Amino acid sequence: MSEFLNSLRRAVDADRLQPLDLALADWCLRHGGGEAVALAAALASRAVAEGHACLRLPAAGLELGPGDLHIDADTLHTALADSPLVGGPGATTPLVLDADRLYLQRYWHYEAALATRLRTLIAAAPMPVDPAPLGAHGGLFDYDWVASGETNWQAVAAAAALRHRFTVISGGPGTGKTYTVLRLIHLLVTTATSDGRPSPEILLAAPTGKAAARMMESIRAGLATLPATSALHDQLPGKASTLHRLLGLHGGTVLPRYHRDNPIPADVVMVDEASMIDLPMMAKLMDALPEHARLILLGDRYQLASVEAGSVLAEVCGAAGVNHFSAAQCAAFAPLLGDARPAAGPPPLADHVVTLRTSHRFHAGSPIGRLAAAVNAGDAEAALRTRAESDPTVQLLVSPRQDLDALAQTLAATYLPLLDATDPAVALASLDAVRLLTATRVGDRGAIAMNRRIQDQLGRLRNLDTRQTWYHGRPIIVRHNDYRLGLFNGDAGVCLRDADGHLRVWFRTEDGLRSHLPSALPDHESAFAMTVHKSQGSEFRRVWLLLPERDLPLLTRELIYTGITRARDAVTVLGPESVLRAALSRTVQRHSGLAQRLAAE
């Protein structure tokens, strides 16, 4: 084996590359790529695994690691230009070079196709909207808490979704995204009925089964707040599905059943938790959308992006700004916008993204609300000031070290109801009462180690044999998709013994409560503690957020924000002050060309 491949193999052993990256580099060498192209291919593959859509080529050239396999810029660009494995935009070569971005061909196609479809949607002529049923006195969004002259952002979001074929409704926890959607469905149905048209075919979806189930729970709970609720019951979608099911994606293939030549049978598609949607999935969703249909994405622009490649929602929202509408849209929504003024030269996406401002899970002036706002702003001083507040709902225990065994003992006591539960619904509700979130999966303060500590403490409290893999009350989280079972990465379940003494693992899915034999489950792990990434789309009454002892590049304000906003009632952040400050000083940086494509004329 060449010294070049030996260097790559050492990088795999050191966990700086994955075996797939090495295999791609080896393939390039065997097909005439040369070492420079092979290294670029390996690093482009690694970039995708790290969440980027492409490899941004640095001006100084490429290097595998400090002092290891450096390729200077001139040599690299000459090699890429001369290689039969590298082509320009639109090429079918394994690698695509687009400006200073090197893509695996499939990801260039996903990004370009998504940008083209989005630009088509936002270029469609706006539809006329009567704002009176939305924000006028007695309208669907007529709230007592809306002060005179204050912008009613939920009504604006609904109006934007009626006016355009593509809309993003972004908002943090409790800002009323589902509430807005319910009223929007009501308007779509009642407007069609009054015009003598059939009710639109509305499909609801979310990235995971749990998120889909929570979407439907929220919508059903909100029905009682609507006028003419009984009439809407028959028109409301029966359930929300996962995106995999919506598109007809099944195991063993990346080709969906629904696509441009066989579009989704829908007039309106609404997708919750859109920040979790990766680039390939969003491209497939856009490709399968009928030409006449509306697409409405719901999510939190400030939350962590998908663990897979791309950060589509963040890029779309970033390209739009925050409620900077055109003069035409401001004129159309004048009764709803209060004193808002049009933006000067807004970007094309500006009218299509509405950011909700007021949280009803915890209001902006609450301790959690203030902490979330400080984290979003990267204001470490404001975040740390919450230590001086007497309100027990927010605690920042920022000391160099924590007693992890004591923490595990405290958490174990809160998980005791799981060991006593017999009803699956009660057990799953109990699991959502409290959760320890970690920044990492490995290490002393990672999810694996803390799960072990909590489980050991439970064993001491209840004389539980924790050497057993399965026991009554064990919570687990799925790590890989299983299309056959309808379980997806991030779905959480609880193991319970039934009346016959058999263990089954129960999940809340898009089809309701379902159970499976433990032996049938895809890759999984215990879920007393879980990473912040895995917690996306979830809500817990109380959250403990445990930070590492030392700063890591993955610690960002988006990660801290996502962790603390999983809490409904109380949150405790544990970790060194220096680590928290460092995390708030950086944001997630994902390499992509989507924003540039959307801004292009």
Coordinates of C-alpha atoms in Angstrom, one line a residue:
M1 CA 0.0 0.0 0.0
S2 CA 1.3 3.5 -0.9
E3 CA 2.4 5.9 1.8
F4 CA -0.5 8.2 0.7
L5 CA -3.0 5.5 1.6
N6 CA -1.1 4.6 4.7
S7 CA -1.5 8.3 5.8
L8 CA -5.2 8.1 5.1
R9 CA -5.5 4.8 7.1
R10 CA -3.7 6.4 10.1
A11 CA -6.3 9.2 9.8
V12 CA -9.1 6.6 10.0
D13 CA -7.4 5.0 13.0
A14 CA -7.3 8.5 14.7
D15 CA -11.0 9.1 13.8
R16 CA -10.1 12.0 11.6
L17 CA -11.5 10.1 8.6
Q18 CA -14.1 7.4 8.2
P19 CA -13.6 4.1 6.3
L20 CA -16.0 5.4 3.6
D21 CA -13.7 8.4 3.0
L22 CA -10.7 6.1 2.7
A23 CA -12.6 3.8 0.3
L24 CA -13.5 6.8 -1.9
A25 CA -9.9 8.0 -2.0
D26 CA -8.8 4.5 -3.0
W27 CA -11.4 4.3 -5.7
C28 CA -10.2 7.6 -7.1
L29 CA -6.6 6.4 -7.2
R30 CA -7.6 3.2 -9.1
H31 CA -9.6 5.3 -11.6
G32 CA -6.9 7.8 -12.6
G33 CA -7.6 10.5 -10.1
G34 CA -4.1 11.0 -8.6
E35 CA -3.3 11.8 -5.0
A36 CA -4.5 15.4 -5.0
V37 CA -8.0 14.4 -6.3
A38 CA -8.1 11.4 -4.0
L39 CA -7.4 13.6 -1.0
A40 CA -10.0 16.1 -2.1
A41 CA -12.6 13.3 -2.6
A42 CA -11.9 11.9 0.9
L43 CA -12.3 15.4 2.5
A44 CA -15.4 16.1 0.4
S45 CA -16.9 12.8 1.8
R46 CA -15.9 13.8 5.3
A47 CA -17.5 17.2 4.8
V48 CA -20.8 15.6 4.0
A49 CA -20.6 13.4 7.1
E50 CA -19.9 16.6 9.2
G51 CA -23.1 18.2 7.9
H52 CA -21.7 20.3 5.0
A53 CA -23.2 20.1 1.5
C54 CA -19.7 20.5 0.0
L55 CA -16.0 21.0 0.7
R56 CA -15.0 24.6 0.6
L57 CA -11.6 24.7 -0.9
P58 CA -9.3 26.9 1.2
A59 CA -7.0 29.4 -0.5
A60 CA -3.9 27.7 1.0
G61 CA -4.8 24.3 -0.5
L62 CA -5.7 21.1 1.3
E63 CA -4.2 19.2 4.2
L64 CA -5.3 16.0 5.9
G65 CA -4.1 17.3 9.3
P66 CA -1.5 19.6 10.7
G67 CA 1.8 18.7 9.0
D68 CA 0.2 15.7 7.2
L69 CA -0.5 15.4 3.4
H70 CA -0.5 19.0 2.3
I71 CA -1.5 19.8 -1.3
D72 CA -0.8 23.4 -2.3
A73 CA -3.5 25.4 -4.0
D74 CA -1.9 25.5 -7.5
T75 CA -1.3 21.7 -7.5
L76 CA -4.8 21.1 -6.3
H77 CA -6.5 23.3 -8.9
T78 CA -4.4 21.9 -11.7
A79 CA -5.2 18.3 -10.6
L80 CA -9.0 19.1 -10.3
A81 CA -9.1 20.8 -13.7
D82 CA -7.3 17.9 -15.5
S83 CA -9.0 15.0 -13.8
P84 CA -11.7 13.0 -15.6
L85 CA -13.3 12.4 -12.3
V86 CA -14.1 16.1 -11.8
G87 CA -16.5 18.2 -13.8
G88 CA -18.1 21.6 -13.7
P89 CA -21.7 22.5 -12.6
G90 CA -24.2 20.0 -14.1
A91 CA -21.6 17.4 -14.9
T92 CA -22.2 13.7 -14.2
T93 CA -18.7 13.1 -12.9
P94 CA -18.2 11.7 -9.4
L95 CA -17.0 15.1 -8.2
V96 CA -18.3 18.5 -9.2
L97 CA -16.3 21.7 -8.8
D98 CA -18.6 24.8 -8.6
A99 CA -16.6 28.0 -7.9
D100 CA -14.6 27.2 -4.8
R101 CA -16.9 24.4 -3.7
L102 CA -16.2 20.7 -4.4
Y103 CA -19.2 18.5 -4.2
L104 CA -19.9 14.8 -4.4
Q105 CA -22.0 14.8 -7.5
R106 CA -25.3 13.7 -5.8
Y107 CA -25.1 16.6 -3.4
W108 CA -24.5 19.2 -6.1
H109 CA -27.6 17.8 -7.8
Y110 CA -29.7 18.0 -4.6
E111 CA -28.6 21.6 -3.9
A112 CA -29.1 22.9 -7.5
A113 CA -32.4 21.2 -7.9
L114 CA -33.7 22.5 -4.6
A115 CA -32.6 26.1 -5.4
T116 CA -34.2 25.9 -8.8
R117 CA -37.5 24.7 -7.4
L118 CA -37.5 27.3 -4.6
R119 CA -36.8 30.1 -7.0
T120 CA -39.7 28.9 -9.2
L121 CA -42.1 28.9 -6.1
I122 CA -41.1 32.3 -4.9
A123 CA -41.4 33.8 -8.4
A124 CA -45.0 32.7 -8.7
A125 CA -47.5 35.7 -8.7
P126 CA -48.9 36.4 -5.2
M127 CA -52.6 35.5 -4.6
P128 CA -55.0 38.1 -3.2
V129 CA -55.7 37.9 0.5
D130 CA -58.4 39.5 2.5
P131 CA -56.8 40.2 5.9
A132 CA -60.2 40.9 7.6
P133 CA -61.0 37.3 8.7
L134 CA -57.5 37.1 10.2
G135 CA -56.9 40.1 12.4
A136 CA -60.1 42.2 12.5
H137 CA -62.1 42.3 15.7
G138 CA -63.7 38.9 16.2
G139 CA -61.3 37.3 13.6
L140 CA -59.4 34.1 14.0
F141 CA -56.4 35.9 15.4
D142 CA -58.1 38.5 17.6
Y143 CA -56.2 38.2 20.9
D144 CA -56.8 40.1 24.1
W145 CA -53.0 40.3 24.6
V146 CA -52.4 42.1 21.2
A147 CA -52.0 45.7 22.1
S148 CA -53.2 48.4 19.9
G149 CA -50.8 49.0 17.0
E150 CA -48.8 45.8 17.8
T151 CA -48.1 43.5 14.9
N152 CA -50.0 40.3 15.0
W153 CA -47.3 37.9 13.7
Q154 CA -49.5 34.8 13.8
A155 CA -52.1 36.5 11.6
V156 CA -49.3 37.7 9.3
A157 CA -47.9 34.2 9.0
A158 CA -51.3 32.8 8.0
A159 CA -51.8 35.6 5.5
A160 CA -48.3 35.0 3.9
A161 CA -49.2 31.3 3.6
L162 CA -52.4 32.2 1.8
R163 CA -50.7 34.7 -0.4
H164 CA -47.7 32.5 -1.6
R165 CA -47.1 29.0 -2.7
F166 CA -44.0 28.7 -0.5
T167 CA -43.9 30.0 3.1
V168 CA -41.8 29.4 6.1
I169 CA -43.3 30.1 9.6
S170 CA -40.4 30.2 12.0
G171 CA -40.7 30.6 15.7
G172 CA -39.3 29.4 19.0
P173 CA -41.0 27.1 21.4
G174 CA -44.5 28.2 22.3
T175 CA -44.8 31.0 19.7
G176 CA -47.9 29.4 18.2
K177 CA -46.8 27.7 15.0
T178 CA -49.3 24.9 15.3
Y179 CA -52.0 27.3 16.5
T180 CA -51.4 29.3 13.3
V181 CA -51.5 26.3 11.1
L182 CA -54.8 25.2 12.6
R183 CA -56.4 28.5 11.8
L184 CA -54.9 28.4 8.4
I185 CA -56.4 25.0 7.7
H186 CA -59.7 26.4 8.9
L187 CA -59.4 29.3 6.4
L188 CA -58.4 27.1 3.5
V189 CA -61.4 24.8 4.1
T190 CA -64.0 27.5 4.7
T191 CA -62.8 29.6 1.8
A192 CA -63.1 26.7 -0.6
T193 CA -66.6 25.8 0.8
S194 CA -67.8 29.4 0.4
D195 CA -66.5 29.5 -3.2
G196 CA -68.2 26.3 -4.0
R197 CA -65.0 24.4 -4.5
P198 CA -64.0 21.1 -3.0
S199 CA -61.9 21.3 0.2
P200 CA -58.2 21.2 -0.6
E201 CA -56.3 18.0 0.0
I202 CA -54.0 18.9 2.9
L203 CA -51.2 16.7 4.0
L204 CA -49.3 17.1 7.3
A205 CA -45.8 15.7 7.9
A206 CA -42.7 15.9 10.1
P207 CA -39.2 14.4 9.9
T208 CA -39.8 11.7 12.7
G209 CA -42.7 9.7 13.9
K210 CA -42.6 11.3 17.3
A211 CA -42.7 14.8 15.8
A212 CA -45.6 13.8 13.5
A213 CA -47.5 12.4 16.5
R214 CA -46.9 15.6 18.5
M215 CA -48.0 17.7 15.5
M216 CA -51.4 15.9 15.5
E217 CA -51.7 16.1 19.2
S218 CA -51.3 19.9 19.2
I219 CA -53.7 20.3 16.3
R220 CA -56.4 18.2 17.9
A221 CA -55.9 20.0 21.2
G222 CA -56.4 23.4 19.4
L223 CA -59.7 22.4 17.7
A224 CA -61.7 23.4 20.7
T225 CA -60.5 27.0 20.3
L226 CA -61.9 27.4 16.8
P227 CA -65.3 28.5 15.7
A228 CA -67.3 25.9 13.8
T229 CA -65.0 23.2 15.2
S230 CA -67.4 20.3 14.4
A231 CA -67.5 21.3 10.7
L232 CA -63.7 21.3 10.5
H233 CA -63.3 17.9 12.2
D234 CA -64.3 16.2 9.0
Q235 CA -61.9 18.2 6.9
L236 CA -58.9 18.0 9.2
P237 CA -56.2 15.5 8.0
G238 CA -56.6 12.2 9.9
K239 CA -52.9 12.1 10.8
A240 CA -49.5 13.6 10.2
S241 CA -46.9 11.2 8.6
T242 CA -43.2 11.1 8.5
L243 CA -41.5 12.6 5.5
H244 CA -40.3 9.1 4.5
R245 CA -43.9 7.8 4.4
L246 CA -45.1 11.0 2.7
L247 CA -42.6 10.5 -0.1
G248 CA -42.9 6.8 -0.3
L249 CA -39.3 6.2 0.8
H250 CA -38.5 2.6 1.8
G251 CA -35.5 0.7 3.0
G252 CA -32.9 -0.3 0.4
T253 CA -33.4 2.7 -2.0
V254 CA -32.9 6.4 -2.0
L255 CA -35.5 6.7 -4.8
P256 CA -39.0 7.8 -3.5
R257 CA -42.3 6.7 -4.9
Y258 CA -43.4 10.3 -5.4
H259 CA -41.3 12.7 -7.6
R260 CA -41.8 15.2 -10.4
D261 CA -43.4 12.7 -12.7
N262 CA -45.6 11.2 -10.0
P263 CA -46.2 14.1 -7.5
I264 CA -47.7 13.9 -4.0
P265 CA -51.6 13.9 -4.3
A266 CA -52.0 17.1 -2.3
D267 CA -53.0 20.8 -2.7
V268 CA -51.3 21.9 0.5
V269 CA -48.3 20.2 2.3
M270 CA -47.4 21.4 5.8
V271 CA -44.2 20.1 7.4
D272 CA -43.3 20.7 11.1
E273 CA -39.8 20.7 12.7
A274 CA -38.3 21.8 9.3
S275 CA -34.9 22.6 10.9
M276 CA -34.4 18.8 11.1
I277 CA -34.8 18.3 7.4
D278 CA -31.5 17.6 5.6
L279 CA -30.6 18.7 2.1
P280 CA -31.4 15.4 0.3
M281 CA -34.8 15.1 2.0
M282 CA -35.8 18.7 1.2
A283 CA -34.7 18.3 -2.4
K284 CA -36.9 15.2 -2.7
L285 CA -39.8 16.9 -1.0
M286 CA -39.6 19.8 -3.4
D287 CA -39.3 17.5 -6.4
A288 CA -42.5 15.7 -5.4
L289 CA -44.6 18.8 -4.8
P290 CA -47.3 19.3 -7.4
E291 CA -47.0 22.4 -9.6
H292 CA -50.2 24.0 -8.1
A293 CA -49.6 23.1 -4.4
R294 CA -48.6 25.2 -1.5
L295 CA -45.7 24.2 0.7
I296 CA -45.6 25.5 4.3
L297 CA -42.6 24.8 6.5
L298 CA -42.8 25.2 10.2
G299 CA -39.6 25.3 12.4
D300 CA -37.2 27.3 14.5
R301 CA -34.6 29.2 12.5
Y302 CA -32.3 29.4 15.5
Q303 CA -32.4 25.7 16.3
L304 CA -29.7 23.2 15.4
A305 CA -29.7 21.9 11.9
S306 CA -30.1 18.3 10.8
V307 CA -27.4 15.9 11.8
E308 CA -27.1 15.0 8.1
A309 CA -25.9 17.3 5.3
G310 CA -27.3 20.7 4.9
S311 CA -29.0 23.4 7.0
V312 CA -31.8 24.3 4.6
L313 CA -34.2 26.1 7.0
A314 CA -31.4 28.2 8.5
E315 CA -30.1 29.2 5.0
V316 CA -33.6 30.1 3.7
C317 CA -34.4 32.1 6.8
G318 CA -31.0 33.8 6.7
A319 CA -31.5 34.8 3.1
A320 CA -34.9 36.3 4.0
G321 CA -34.0 38.4 7.0
V322 CA -36.4 38.8 10.0
N323 CA -39.8 40.1 8.9
H324 CA -38.4 42.5 6.3
F325 CA -41.3 42.6 3.9
S326 CA -41.7 44.3 0.5
A327 CA -43.8 47.4 0.1
A328 CA -46.4 45.4 -1.8
Q329 CA -46.7 42.8 1.0
C330 CA -46.9 45.5 3.7
A331 CA -49.7 47.2 1.8
A332 CA -51.6 43.9 1.4
F333 CA -51.2 43.1 5.1
A334 CA -51.6 46.7 6.4
P335 CA -54.4 45.9 9.0
L336 CA -52.2 43.2 10.5
L337 CA -48.8 44.8 10.6
G338 CA -49.4 47.6 13.0
D339 CA -46.6 50.2 12.7
A340 CA -44.3 47.9 10.6
R341 CA -42.6 49.6 7.7
P342 CA -41.5 48.0 4.4
A343 CA -37.8 47.1 4.0
A344 CA -35.6 48.8 1.5
G345 CA -34.8 46.4 -1.4
P346 CA -35.7 43.2 0.4
P347 CA -34.3 39.9 -1.0
P348 CA -36.6 37.6 -3.0
L349 CA -37.3 35.4 -0.1
A350 CA -38.3 38.2 2.3
D351 CA -42.0 38.0 1.8
H352 CA -42.0 34.2 2.2
V353 CA -40.6 33.9 5.7
V354 CA -42.5 35.1 8.8
T355 CA -40.8 34.9 12.2
L356 CA -43.2 34.6 15.2
R357 CA -42.1 36.7 18.1
T358 CA -44.2 35.9 21.2
S359 CA -43.7 32.7 23.1
H360 CA -46.6 31.2 25.1
R361 CA -44.6 28.3 26.5
F362 CA -42.5 30.8 28.3
H363 CA -42.9 34.5 27.6
A364 CA -40.0 36.7 26.6
G365 CA -39.7 38.2 30.1
S366 CA -39.5 34.8 31.9
P367 CA -36.2 33.4 33.0
I368 CA -36.1 30.8 30.3
G369 CA -37.2 33.3 27.7
R370 CA -34.5 35.8 28.7
L371 CA -31.8 33.0 28.8
A372 CA -32.9 31.8 25.3
A373 CA -32.8 35.4 23.9
A374 CA -29.3 36.0 25.4
V375 CA -28.0 32.7 24.0
N376 CA -29.4 33.6 20.5
A377 CA -27.7 36.9 20.7
G378 CA -24.4 35.4 21.9
D379 CA -24.6 37.6 24.9
A380 CA -22.7 35.6 27.6
E381 CA -23.0 38.4 30.2
A382 CA -26.8 38.5 29.9
A383 CA -27.0 34.7 30.0
L384 CA -24.8 34.5 33.1
R385 CA -26.9 37.2 34.9
T386 CA -29.6 34.5 35.3
R387 CA -27.5 33.1 38.1
A388 CA -28.4 36.1 40.2
E389 CA -32.1 35.6 39.8
S390 CA -34.1 33.9 42.5
D391 CA -36.5 32.2 40.1
P392 CA -35.8 28.4 40.4
T393 CA -36.9 27.7 36.9
V394 CA -33.4 28.6 35.5
Q395 CA -30.2 27.6 37.1
L396 CA -26.7 28.0 35.7
L397 CA -24.3 26.0 37.8
V398 CA -21.1 27.2 36.0
S399 CA -18.3 25.6 38.0
P400 CA -15.2 23.9 36.8
R401 CA -16.4 20.5 37.9
Q402 CA -19.6 18.8 38.9
D403 CA -20.2 15.6 41.0
L404 CA -21.5 13.4 38.2
D405 CA -22.5 10.6 40.6
A406 CA -24.6 13.1 42.6
L407 CA -26.2 14.4 39.4
A408 CA -27.0 10.8 38.3
Q409 CA -28.5 10.1 41.7
T410 CA -30.8 13.1 41.5
L411 CA -31.9 12.1 38.0
A412 CA -32.4 8.5 38.9
A413 CA -34.9 9.5 41.5
T414 CA -36.9 11.4 38.9
Y415 CA -36.9 8.3 36.6
L416 CA -38.4 6.0 39.3
P417 CA -42.0 6.4 37.9
L418 CA -40.8 4.6 34.7
L419 CA -40.0 1.5 36.8
D420 CA -43.6 1.6 38.2
A421 CA -45.5 2.4 35.0
T422 CA -47.7 -0.3 33.5
D423 CA -49.7 1.9 31.0
P424 CA -47.6 2.7 27.9
A425 CA -49.1 6.2 27.5
V426 CA -48.3 7.0 31.2
A427 CA -44.8 5.6 30.8
L428 CA -44.1 7.7 27.7
A429 CA -45.5 10.8 29.4
S430 CA -43.3 10.1 32.4
L431 CA -40.3 9.9 30.1
D432 CA -41.1 13.3 28.7
A433 CA -41.2 14.8 32.2
V434 CA -37.4 15.1 32.6
R435 CA -34.3 14.6 30.5
L436 CA -30.6 15.0 30.8
L437 CA -29.2 16.5 27.6
T438 CA -25.5 16.3 26.7
A439 CA -23.4 18.0 24.1
T440 CA -21.6 14.8 23.2
R441 CA -22.3 11.1 23.0
V442 CA -18.9 9.9 24.2
G443 CA -16.7 11.0 27.1
D444 CA -17.3 11.2 30.9
R445 CA -20.0 13.8 30.4
G446 CA -21.5 12.3 27.2
A447 CA -24.8 10.5 26.8
I448 CA -23.3 6.9 26.9
A449 CA -21.5 7.4 30.2
M450 CA -24.3 9.4 31.9
N451 CA -26.8 6.7 30.9
R452 CA -24.6 4.1 32.6
R453 CA -24.3 6.3 35.8
I454 CA -28.1 6.9 36.0
Q455 CA -28.8 3.2 35.4
D456 CA -26.4 2.2 38.1
Q457 CA -28.0 4.6 40.5
L458 CA -31.5 3.2 39.7
G459 CA -30.1 -0.2 40.4
R460 CA -29.1 0.9 43.9
L461 CA -32.4 2.6 44.5
R462 CA -34.5 -0.4 43.4
N463 CA -32.2 -3.4 43.7
L464 CA -32.3 -3.5 39.9
D465 CA -29.9 -5.8 38.1
T466 CA -28.5 -3.3 35.6
R467 CA -26.3 -6.0 34.0
Q468 CA -29.5 -7.0 32.1
T469 CA -29.9 -5.4 28.8
W470 CA -33.6 -5.3 29.0
Y471 CA -35.8 -4.6 32.1
H472 CA -39.2 -3.0 32.9
G473 CA -39.0 0.8 32.6
R474 CA -35.9 1.0 30.4
P475 CA -36.1 4.0 28.1
I476 CA -34.4 3.7 24.7
I477 CA -33.8 5.9 21.7
V478 CA -33.5 4.6 18.1
R479 CA -30.2 5.4 16.3
H480 CA -31.0 4.3 12.7
N481 CA -34.1 4.3 10.5
D482 CA -36.0 1.1 10.1
Y483 CA -38.6 1.5 7.3
R484 CA -40.1 -1.9 7.9
L485 CA -41.0 -1.1 11.5
G486 CA -41.7 2.5 10.9
L487 CA -39.1 3.6 13.4
F488 CA -36.7 6.4 12.8
N489 CA -33.5 8.0 14.1
G490 CA -34.4 9.9 17.3
D491 CA -37.7 8.0 18.2
A492 CA -37.9 7.3 21.9
G493 CA -39.6 4.3 23.6
V494 CA -40.1 2.6 26.9
C495 CA -39.7 -1.1 27.6
L496 CA -42.6 -2.5 29.7
R497 CA -43.5 -6.0 30.8
D498 CA -47.1 -7.0 29.7
A499 CA -49.7 -9.0 31.6
D500 CA -48.1 -12.3 30.3
G501 CA -44.6 -11.3 31.6
H502 CA -43.2 -10.5 28.1
L503 CA -41.2 -7.4 27.5
R504 CA -42.3 -5.0 24.7
V505 CA -40.9 -1.6 23.8
W506 CA -43.6 1.0 23.2
F507 CA -43.3 4.1 21.0
R508 CA -45.5 7.1 20.2
T509 CA -45.7 7.0 16.4
E510 CA -47.6 8.6 13.6
D511 CA -50.0 5.7 13.8
G512 CA -50.5 6.0 17.6
L513 CA -49.0 3.8 20.3
R514 CA -47.2 0.8 19.0
S515 CA -45.0 -1.9 20.5
H516 CA -42.2 -4.1 19.3
L517 CA -40.1 -7.0 20.6
P518 CA -36.8 -5.8 21.9
S519 CA -35.0 -8.2 19.6
A520 CA -36.7 -6.7 16.6
L521 CA -35.5 -3.1 17.2
P522 CA -32.9 -1.3 15.0
D523 CA -29.7 0.1 16.5
H524 CA -30.6 1.9 19.8
E525 CA -29.3 2.9 23.2
S526 CA -30.6 3.9 26.6
A527 CA -32.3 7.3 26.8
F528 CA -32.0 8.5 30.5
A529 CA -29.6 10.9 28.9
M530 CA -29.4 11.9 25.2
T531 CA -27.5 14.3 23.1
V532 CA -29.0 17.7 22.3
H533 CA -29.1 16.7 18.6
K534 CA -31.3 13.7 19.4
S535 CA -33.6 15.9 21.5
Q536 CA -34.8 18.0 18.5
G537 CA -38.5 17.9 18.1
S538 CA -39.0 17.0 21.8
E539 CA -40.3 18.9 24.8
F540 CA -39.7 18.1 28.5
R541 CA -41.0 19.7 31.6
R542 CA -37.5 19.9 33.1
V543 CA -34.1 19.7 31.4
W544 CA -30.6 19.4 32.7
L545 CA -28.0 20.4 30.1
L546 CA -24.6 19.1 30.8
L547 CA -21.6 20.7 29.0
P548 CA -18.1 19.2 28.6
E549 CA -15.3 20.1 30.9
R550 CA -13.3 21.6 28.0
D551 CA -14.3 23.6 24.9
L552 CA -15.1 21.7 21.7
P553 CA -15.8 23.0 18.2
L554 CA -19.2 21.4 18.2
L555 CA -20.3 23.7 21.1
T556 CA -22.3 26.6 19.5
R557 CA -25.0 29.0 20.5
E558 CA -27.5 26.9 18.4
L559 CA -26.7 23.8 20.5
I560 CA -27.1 25.7 23.8
Y561 CA -30.3 27.3 22.5
T562 CA -31.8 24.0 21.3
G563 CA -30.9 22.4 24.7
I564 CA -32.5 25.0 26.9
T565 CA -35.6 25.5 24.8
R566 CA -36.5 21.8 25.1
A567 CA -37.6 22.7 28.6
R568 CA -41.1 23.9 29.3
D569 CA -41.0 24.6 33.0
A570 CA -37.3 24.5 34.2
V571 CA -33.8 24.2 33.0
T572 CA -30.4 23.7 34.7
V573 CA -27.2 24.2 32.8
L574 CA -24.1 22.6 34.2
G575 CA -20.5 23.2 33.0
P576 CA -17.5 25.5 33.3
E577 CA -18.2 29.2 32.7
S578 CA -15.4 29.3 30.1
V579 CA -17.0 26.5 28.1
L580 CA -20.4 28.3 28.1
R581 CA -18.8 31.6 27.0
A582 CA -16.9 29.9 24.2
A583 CA -20.0 28.1 23.0
L584 CA -21.9 31.4 22.9
S585 CA -19.1 33.1 20.9
R586 CA -19.6 30.8 17.9
T587 CA -22.4 29.8 15.5
V588 CA -22.8 26.7 13.3
Q589 CA -21.0 27.1 10.1
R590 CA -22.0 24.7 7.3
H591 CA -20.6 25.0 3.8
S592 CA -23.1 25.2 1.1
G593 CA -23.9 27.1 -2.1
L594 CA -27.7 27.3 -1.5
A595 CA -27.8 30.9 -0.2
Q596 CA -25.8 32.1 -3.2
R597 CA -28.1 30.2 -5.6
L598 CA -31.2 31.7 -4.0
A599 CA -29.8 35.2 -4.2
A600 CA -28.7 34.8 -7.9
E601 CA -30.8 36.7 -10.5

